[in-house]
Every structure is written in C-alpha cells, then in structure tokens.
CSV table of C-alpha atoms in Angstrom, one decimal:
chain,number,residue,atom,x,y,z
Q,1,MET,CA,-25.0,3.3,15.3
Q,2,ARG,CA,-27.2,4.7,12.6
Q,3,ASN,CA,-26.0,4.5,9.1
Q,4,ARG,CA,-25.1,8.0,8.0
Q,5,LYS,CA,-26.4,9.2,4.7
Q,6,LEU,CA,-23.6,9.8,2.3
Q,7,ALA,CA,-23.7,12.7,-0.1
Q,8,GLU,CA,-23.9,11.8,-3.8
Q,9,LYS,CA,-21.1,12.9,-6.0
Q,10,SER,CA,-20.4,12.7,-9.7
Q,11,GLY,CA,-18.1,10.0,-11.0
Q,12,ALA,CA,-15.5,12.7,-11.8
Q,13,ASP,CA,-15.6,14.0,-8.2
Q,14,ILE,CA,-15.5,10.5,-6.8
Q,15,LEU,CA,-12.4,9.8,-9.0
Q,16,ILE,CA,-10.6,12.9,-7.7
Q,17,GLU,CA,-11.5,12.2,-4.1
Q,18,ALA,CA,-10.2,8.7,-4.5
Q,19,LEU,CA,-6.9,9.9,-6.0
Q,20,ILE,CA,-6.5,12.3,-3.0
Q,21,ALA,CA,-7.2,9.4,-0.7
Q,22,GLN,CA,-4.2,7.6,-2.4
Q,23,GLY,CA,-1.9,10.5,-1.7
Q,24,VAL,CA,-1.8,11.7,-5.3
Q,25,ASP,CA,-0.3,15.2,-5.5
Q,26,THR,CA,0.6,15.4,-9.3
Q,27,VAL,CA,-1.2,14.3,-12.4
Q,28,PHE,CA,0.3,14.5,-15.9
Q,29,GLY,CA,-2.2,14.9,-18.7
Q,30,TYR,CA,-3.7,16.4,-21.8
Q,31,PRO,CA,-7.4,17.4,-21.9
Q,32,GLY,CA,-9.9,16.2,-24.4
Q,33,GLY,CA,-13.7,16.0,-24.8
Q,34,ALA,CA,-14.0,12.6,-23.1
Q,35,VAL,CA,-12.3,13.7,-19.9
Q,36,LEU,CA,-13.6,17.3,-19.5
Q,37,PRO,CA,-15.8,16.4,-16.6
Q,38,ILE,CA,-12.7,15.0,-14.8
Q,39,TYR,CA,-10.8,18.2,-15.6
Q,40,ASP,CA,-13.7,20.3,-14.2
Q,41,ALA,CA,-13.5,18.3,-11.0
Q,42,LEU,CA,-9.7,18.4,-10.9
Q,43,PHE,CA,-9.6,22.2,-11.0
Q,44,GLN,CA,-11.8,22.3,-7.9
Q,45,HIS,CA,-9.2,20.4,-5.9
Q,46,PRO,CA,-6.0,22.5,-5.5
Q,47,LYS,CA,-4.3,19.6,-3.6
Q,48,ILE,CA,-3.5,18.0,-7.0
Q,49,ARG,CA,-1.1,19.7,-9.3
Q,50,HIS,CA,-1.8,19.2,-13.0
Q,51,VAL,CA,1.2,19.1,-15.4
Q,52,LEU,CA,0.1,19.9,-19.0
Q,53,VAL,CA,2.1,18.1,-21.6
Q,54,ARG,CA,2.1,18.5,-25.4
Q,55,HIS,CA,1.5,14.9,-26.3
Q,56,GLU,CA,0.0,12.0,-24.4
Q,57,ALA,CA,3.1,9.9,-24.7
Q,58,GLY,CA,4.9,12.7,-22.9
Q,59,ALA,CA,2.4,12.5,-20.1
Q,60,ALA,CA,3.2,8.8,-19.6
Q,61,HIS,CA,6.9,9.3,-19.8
Q,62,ALA,CA,6.7,12.2,-17.4
Q,63,ALA,CA,4.8,10.0,-15.0
Q,64,GLU,CA,7.5,7.4,-15.3
Q,65,GLY,CA,10.1,10.0,-14.3
Q,66,TYR,CA,8.0,11.1,-11.4
Q,67,ALA,CA,7.7,7.5,-10.2
Q,68,ARG,CA,11.4,6.8,-10.6
Q,69,SER,CA,12.4,10.0,-8.6
Q,70,THR,CA,9.7,9.9,-5.9
Q,71,GLY,CA,9.0,6.2,-5.4
Q,72,LYS,CA,5.3,7.0,-5.8
Q,73,PRO,CA,3.1,5.8,-8.7
Q,74,GLY,CA,2.9,8.2,-11.6
Q,75,VAL,CA,-0.7,9.3,-12.6
Q,76,VAL,CA,-1.7,10.0,-16.2
Q,77,LEU,CA,-5.0,11.5,-17.4
Q,78,VAL,CA,-5.8,11.4,-21.2
Q,79,THR,CA,-8.8,11.4,-23.3
Q,80,SER,CA,-10.4,8.6,-25.4
Q,81,GLY,CA,-9.3,7.3,-28.8
Q,82,PRO,CA,-6.1,9.0,-29.9
Q,83,GLY,CA,-5.4,10.2,-26.4
Q,84,ALA,CA,-5.3,6.7,-25.0
Q,85,THR,CA,-3.5,5.2,-28.0
Q,86,ASN,CA,-0.8,7.9,-27.9
Q,87,ALA,CA,-0.2,7.0,-24.2
Q,88,VAL,CA,0.4,3.3,-25.1
Q,89,THR,CA,4.1,3.9,-25.8
Q,90,GLY,CA,4.7,5.2,-22.3
Q,91,ILE,CA,2.4,2.5,-20.7
Q,92,ALA,CA,4.3,-0.2,-22.5
Q,93,ASP,CA,7.6,1.3,-21.4
Q,94,ALA,CA,6.5,1.4,-17.8
Q,95,PHE,CA,5.4,-2.3,-18.1
Q,96,MET,CA,8.8,-3.3,-19.5
Q,97,ASP,CA,10.7,-1.3,-16.9
Q,98,SER,CA,8.5,-2.2,-13.9
Q,99,ILE,CA,7.4,1.4,-13.2
Q,100,PRO,CA,4.3,1.9,-11.1
Q,101,MET,CA,1.7,4.0,-13.0
Q,102,VAL,CA,-2.0,4.5,-13.0
Q,103,CYS,CA,-3.3,5.8,-16.3
Q,104,ILE,CA,-6.8,7.2,-16.4
Q,105,THR,CA,-8.4,7.3,-19.9
Q,106,GLY,CA,-11.6,8.8,-21.0
Q,107,GLN,CA,-14.0,6.7,-23.1
Q,108,VAL,CA,-17.1,7.4,-25.1
Q,109,ALA,CA,-20.5,6.9,-23.3
Q,110,THR,CA,-21.4,3.3,-22.5
Q,111,ASN,CA,-24.3,3.3,-25.0
Q,112,LEU,CA,-21.8,4.2,-27.8
Q,113,ILE,CA,-19.2,1.6,-27.0
Q,114,GLY,CA,-18.8,-0.7,-30.0
Q,115,SER,CA,-20.4,1.6,-32.5
Q,116,ASP,CA,-17.2,3.2,-33.9
Q,117,ALA,CA,-18.2,6.4,-32.2
Q,118,PHE,CA,-16.1,9.6,-32.5
Q,119,GLN,CA,-12.7,9.0,-30.9
Q,120,GLU,CA,-13.7,5.6,-29.7
Q,121,ALA,CA,-10.9,3.0,-29.3
Q,122,ASP,CA,-10.8,-0.4,-27.6
Q,123,THR,CA,-8.5,0.9,-24.8
Q,124,ILE,CA,-9.0,-2.2,-22.7
Q,125,GLY,CA,-8.1,-4.5,-25.6
Q,126,ILE,CA,-5.2,-2.3,-26.8
Q,127,THR,CA,-3.5,-2.1,-23.3
Q,128,ARG,CA,-4.2,-5.6,-22.1
Q,129,HIS,CA,-0.8,-6.9,-23.2
Q,130,CYS,CA,1.2,-4.0,-21.6
Q,131,THR,CA,-0.5,-3.5,-18.2
Q,132,LYS,CA,-0.7,-5.4,-15.0
Q,133,HIS,CA,-4.4,-4.9,-15.1
Q,134,ASN,CA,-7.0,-2.7,-16.7
Q,135,TYR,CA,-10.6,-1.7,-15.9
Q,136,LEU,CA,-13.6,-0.4,-17.9
Q,137,VAL,CA,-15.7,1.3,-15.2
Q,138,LYS,CA,-19.5,1.3,-16.0
Q,139,ASP,CA,-20.8,2.4,-12.6
Q,140,PRO,CA,-19.6,5.5,-10.7
Q,141,ALA,CA,-20.3,3.7,-7.4
Q,142,GLU,CA,-17.4,1.4,-8.3
Q,143,LEU,CA,-14.8,4.1,-8.9
Q,144,GLY,CA,-13.5,4.4,-5.4
Q,145,ALA,CA,-12.8,0.7,-5.0
Q,146,VAL,CA,-11.3,0.5,-8.5
Q,147,VAL,CA,-8.9,3.4,-7.9
Q,148,ALA,CA,-7.8,1.9,-4.5
Q,149,GLU,CA,-7.2,-1.5,-6.1
Q,150,ALA,CA,-5.4,0.0,-9.1
Q,151,PHE,CA,-2.9,1.7,-6.9
Q,152,HIS,CA,-2.4,-1.6,-4.9
Q,153,ILE,CA,-1.8,-3.5,-8.1
Q,154,ALA,CA,0.5,-0.9,-9.6
Q,155,THR,CA,2.8,-0.8,-6.5
Q,156,GLN,CA,2.8,-4.3,-5.0
Q,157,GLY,CA,5.0,-7.2,-6.2
Q,158,ARG,CA,6.7,-6.3,-9.4
Q,159,PRO,CA,5.5,-2.7,-10.1
Q,160,GLY,CA,3.8,-1.7,-13.3
Q,161,PRO,CA,1.1,0.3,-15.0
Q,162,VAL,CA,-2.7,-0.1,-14.5
Q,163,VAL,CA,-5.3,1.5,-16.8
Q,164,ILE,CA,-8.7,2.8,-15.7
Q,165,ASP,CA,-11.0,3.5,-18.7
Q,166,ILE,CA,-14.0,5.7,-17.7
Q,167,PRO,CA,-16.9,6.4,-20.1
Q,168,LYS,CA,-18.0,10.0,-20.2
Q,169,ASN,CA,-21.5,9.3,-18.9
Q,170,VAL,CA,-20.0,7.5,-15.9
Q,171,GLN,CA,-18.0,10.7,-15.1
Q,172,VAL,CA,-21.2,12.8,-14.9
Q,173,ALA,CA,-23.5,10.2,-13.3
Q,174,THR,CA,-23.8,10.4,-9.5
Q,175,ALA,CA,-23.3,7.9,-6.7
Q,176,GLU,CA,-22.6,7.7,-3.0
Q,177,PHE,CA,-19.0,7.8,-2.0
Q,178,ASP,CA,-17.4,7.2,1.4
Q,179,ARG,CA,-13.8,8.4,1.1
Q,180,HIS,CA,-12.8,6.5,4.3
Q,181,GLY,CA,-14.8,3.3,3.7
Q,182,ASN,CA,-14.5,2.6,0.0
Q,183,ASN,CA,-11.4,0.4,0.2
Q,184,ALA,CA,-10.7,-2.3,-2.4
Q,185,ALA,CA,-10.7,-5.9,-1.5
Q,186,LYS,CA,-7.1,-7.1,-1.7
Q,187,ARG,CA,-7.7,-9.6,-4.6
Q,188,TYR,CA,-4.1,-9.1,-5.9
Q,189,VAL,CA,-1.7,-11.0,-3.6
Q,190,PRO,CA,1.8,-11.1,-5.2
Q,191,ALA,CA,4.4,-13.8,-4.3
Q,192,GLY,CA,5.7,-13.4,-0.8
Q,193,ASP,CA,8.9,-14.7,0.8
Q,194,ALA,CA,11.3,-16.7,-1.3
Q,195,ASP,CA,12.0,-20.4,-0.7
Q,196,PHE,CA,14.6,-20.5,2.1
Q,197,ALA,CA,16.0,-23.8,0.8
Q,198,ALA,CA,16.6,-22.3,-2.6
Q,199,ILE,CA,18.3,-19.3,-1.1
Q,200,THR,CA,20.6,-21.6,0.9
Q,201,GLN,CA,21.5,-23.5,-2.2
Q,202,ALA,CA,22.3,-20.2,-4.0
Q,203,VAL,CA,24.5,-19.2,-1.1
Q,204,GLU,CA,26.4,-22.5,-1.2
Q,205,LEU,CA,27.0,-22.1,-5.0
Q,206,LEU,CA,28.3,-18.6,-4.5
Q,207,ALA,CA,30.6,-19.6,-1.7
Q,208,LYS,CA,32.1,-22.4,-3.7
Q,209,ALA,CA,32.4,-20.5,-7.0
Q,210,LYS,CA,35.9,-19.8,-8.4
Q,211,ALA,CA,34.8,-17.0,-10.7
Q,212,PRO,CA,31.4,-15.7,-9.5
Q,213,ILE,CA,29.7,-12.5,-10.8
Q,214,LEU,CA,26.8,-10.4,-9.6
Q,215,TYR,CA,24.6,-9.4,-12.6
Q,216,THR,CA,22.3,-6.6,-11.4
Q,217,GLY,CA,19.5,-4.5,-12.9
Q,218,GLY,CA,16.7,-2.0,-12.4
Q,219,GLY,CA,15.0,-4.2,-9.8
Q,220,ILE,CA,17.6,-3.1,-7.3
Q,221,ILE,CA,16.8,0.6,-8.0
Q,222,ASN,CA,13.0,-0.1,-7.9
Q,223,SER,CA,13.3,-1.9,-4.5
Q,224,GLY,CA,14.7,1.3,-2.8
Q,225,PRO,CA,17.9,2.3,-1.0
Q,226,ASP,CA,18.0,-0.7,1.3
Q,227,ALA,CA,18.4,-3.0,-1.8
Q,228,SER,CA,21.4,-1.0,-3.0
Q,229,ALA,CA,22.9,-1.2,0.5
Q,230,ALA,CA,22.3,-4.9,0.6
Q,231,LEU,CA,24.0,-5.3,-2.9
Q,232,ARG,CA,27.1,-3.5,-1.6
Q,233,GLU,CA,27.2,-5.7,1.4
Q,234,LEU,CA,26.8,-8.9,-0.7
Q,235,ALA,CA,29.6,-7.8,-3.0
Q,236,ALA,CA,31.9,-7.2,0.0
Q,237,LEU,CA,31.1,-10.5,1.6
Q,238,SER,CA,31.4,-12.6,-1.5
Q,239,GLY,CA,34.2,-10.8,-3.2
Q,240,ALA,CA,32.3,-11.2,-6.5
Q,241,PRO,CA,32.7,-8.4,-9.1
Q,242,VAL,CA,29.5,-6.4,-10.0
Q,243,THR,CA,28.1,-5.5,-13.4
Q,244,SER,CA,24.7,-3.9,-14.2
Q,245,THR,CA,22.2,-3.2,-17.0
Q,246,LEU,CA,21.5,0.4,-17.9
Q,247,MET,CA,18.4,0.3,-15.7
Q,248,GLY,CA,20.5,-0.6,-12.7
Q,249,LEU,CA,23.2,2.0,-12.9
Q,250,GLY,CA,23.6,3.8,-9.7
Q,251,SER,CA,22.8,0.9,-7.3
Q,252,PHE,CA,26.6,0.1,-7.0
Q,253,PRO,CA,29.3,2.8,-6.8
Q,254,ALA,CA,31.4,3.0,-9.9
Q,255,SER,CA,34.4,4.0,-7.7
Q,256,ASP,CA,34.4,0.5,-6.1
Q,257,PRO,CA,37.2,-1.8,-7.3
Q,258,ALA,CA,34.6,-4.6,-7.7
Q,259,TRP,CA,32.7,-2.5,-10.3
Q,260,LEU,CA,33.1,-3.8,-13.9
Q,261,GLY,CA,30.8,-1.3,-15.6
Q,262,MET,CA,27.7,-1.8,-17.7
Q,263,LEU,CA,27.3,-5.0,-19.6
Q,264,GLY,CA,25.7,-6.1,-22.8
Q,265,MET,CA,25.7,-4.8,-26.4
Q,266,HIS,CA,26.7,-1.3,-25.3
Q,267,GLY,CA,28.7,-2.3,-22.2
Q,268,THR,CA,32.3,-2.7,-21.3
Q,269,TYR,CA,34.7,-5.3,-22.6
Q,270,GLU,CA,35.6,-6.3,-19.0
Q,271,ALA,CA,32.0,-6.8,-17.9
Q,272,ASN,CA,31.1,-8.9,-21.0
Q,273,MET,CA,34.2,-11.1,-20.7
Q,274,ALA,CA,33.6,-11.6,-17.0
Q,275,MET,CA,30.0,-12.7,-17.7
Q,276,ASN,CA,31.2,-15.0,-20.5
Q,277,GLN,CA,33.9,-16.7,-18.3
Q,278,CYS,CA,32.1,-16.9,-14.9
Q,279,ASP,CA,31.2,-20.1,-13.3
Q,280,VAL,CA,28.3,-18.8,-11.1
Q,281,MET,CA,26.1,-15.9,-12.2
Q,282,LEU,CA,23.8,-14.4,-9.6
Q,283,CYS,CA,21.2,-12.3,-11.4
Q,284,LEU,CA,19.5,-9.7,-9.1
Q,285,GLY,CA,16.7,-7.5,-10.4
Q,286,ALA,CA,17.4,-8.1,-14.1
Q,287,ARG,CA,15.7,-10.4,-16.7
Q,288,PHE,CA,18.4,-11.6,-19.2
Q,289,ASP,CA,17.3,-9.2,-21.9
Q,290,ASP,CA,18.5,-9.8,-25.5
Q,291,ARG,CA,20.6,-6.6,-25.3
Q,292,VAL,CA,22.6,-8.5,-22.6
Q,293,THR,CA,22.6,-12.1,-23.8
Q,294,GLY,CA,23.0,-11.8,-27.6
Q,295,ARG,CA,22.9,-15.4,-28.9
Q,296,LEU,CA,21.5,-17.5,-26.1
Q,297,ASP,CA,23.6,-20.6,-27.2
Q,298,ALA,CA,26.8,-18.6,-26.7
Q,299,PHE,CA,25.9,-16.6,-23.6
Q,300,SER,CA,28.0,-17.6,-20.6
Q,301,PRO,CA,27.9,-21.2,-21.7
Q,302,ASN,CA,29.7,-22.8,-18.7
Q,303,SER,CA,28.1,-21.0,-15.8
Q,304,ILE,CA,25.4,-21.9,-13.3
Q,305,LYS,CA,22.8,-19.1,-13.4
Q,306,VAL,CA,20.8,-18.1,-10.3
Q,307,HIS,CA,17.9,-15.8,-11.1
C-alpha cells in the first residue's frame, strides 16, 4: 500500500483535531494573545462548545464541575503568563481532589522563552507540583501524540490534571497530522490489580472485628456508580457503619441505618466517636486528611487501619 500524503495543518488546527479525536465537546476558557491562533481554529470547529468565563480560575473550576458531573475530563484553554498562573488554583484543586483535567496554556514564542518576555511565566515549573504531568510542546508534529497521552494520563489510575503548554509560534507552524494514526505510546501504566493476599488479610480483619467502621471518600464517587453499589453491598455484608468525607457524600444513602454522617472537623459527633473507638478502620477512596485526623497521635489510637 502506498503511503498517502497527509495534508499539513497548523499546530492550532492539529490541537483542535486531536481534542475532537478524544471526544471533547466542551472547552472552558478565556482568550489572550498567546492563544489567539487556537481560538481562531476553535471557532472553525462547531463540534466543540466554548464556555467563556470571567477569570481563568473560574475556567479550571468549571472544568472540574464538568468532569465531576459527566465523568469526562474537563478541558481548559488559557493564555500565557497571568492566564496560566490564574488557572493554578483550579489545577491544584483538581490535583488534590483527583479530578481529570487537561489544561492547555499559551506560551510566548520558543525564541523568547527565558527572556522575561511580555506575559511569559514558567508554566511548566509552576505547575510541576500540582499536575500528574505537564508538557512544553516545541514541535507541532508532536501535538497529536501529546494530546492523546495527556488524556490517557489524566483519566487512568488516580485521575488528575495535565498541563500542555504551547508556544505561540508552534500554534502557527505547520506539520502533517493523521487524526487516526497519531496515537500516543502508552508510557503511563498505573498500578493494576491489588495484592489478593492483602485483600484476604483485610477481609479476615473485618470479619473478626468487634467494632469495625467503613471510612469512605471521594474515590468512591470518582470510581463511578459500580463503586457506590459495591460499598452498599459491603456495608450490608459486614454490618459495619459507614462515614464519609465531604468529597464522598452521596456514595452511601443517608437514609440507611448504617450511615453515621460526615466525619472530621465539621462532621457529626457520632461519626467521630465511632472512628475514635473502632478496632478496625477500612479506608476506601480517602487519604486521612488533616481535617479528618486532627492530632495524629490521638486519632483512633487503638484501631488497625486498612487503606
């Protein structure tokens, strides 16, 4: 078979085509000079709806809400410098709450990076601590694979935000793009099945416990309806009462007699006392946040904790 000649597209067009290939239907953003080529391309593709915000942090938070309600990664589009730095609050929030998000930021032209150019900021350095991964794309030919890999990283394993920083000259430069063949290598392989022996040990601890408790969190919500159904089944089988962090509310019905309410600093007396006095604590989809534990040396001191 002869190799077919691929049409050259601008980096901005490649980006939008790659987003469409990932099933993106909504982008939350605020335009600025360093992303105008992307906006020009975006307006030529009616398949993607753009939601104009009034502040870049609002774009990131709106994308979080979209991800929570649809199960699809939220997509953010902001300009360089203050646009990217304003979005950091929402990016960090998505990272803490395990929300899948892909944030596309504009950047000054590659020849100006490091020169303190107008509205330049080290977006990669600034977001390194609050993203699962981030990219500075210097070649438009790499955009298709970068976008595909970014969505893979954002949604697989523990979800979270990924930043793609694109210099303005990369947005206008051209390259070949094959929408159907430009898939990313699956370099990110999150942990798979849990250790069955460890699960068996946890089951035995729960079965022998005299005062067990199920401490649940937002991971139950993020894992989908099947996880909530499994939690209800586990509570019924074990007879253990259930408490939850704020992020996990809704995964277990408040009308169930086993429900103790929210725990922690702003939680119920019953939930906190049960956590303090339990002998086996099974933590599902939560991370022992300081709002829950308070003083670590006084937090449920006599219990075995299974995370």
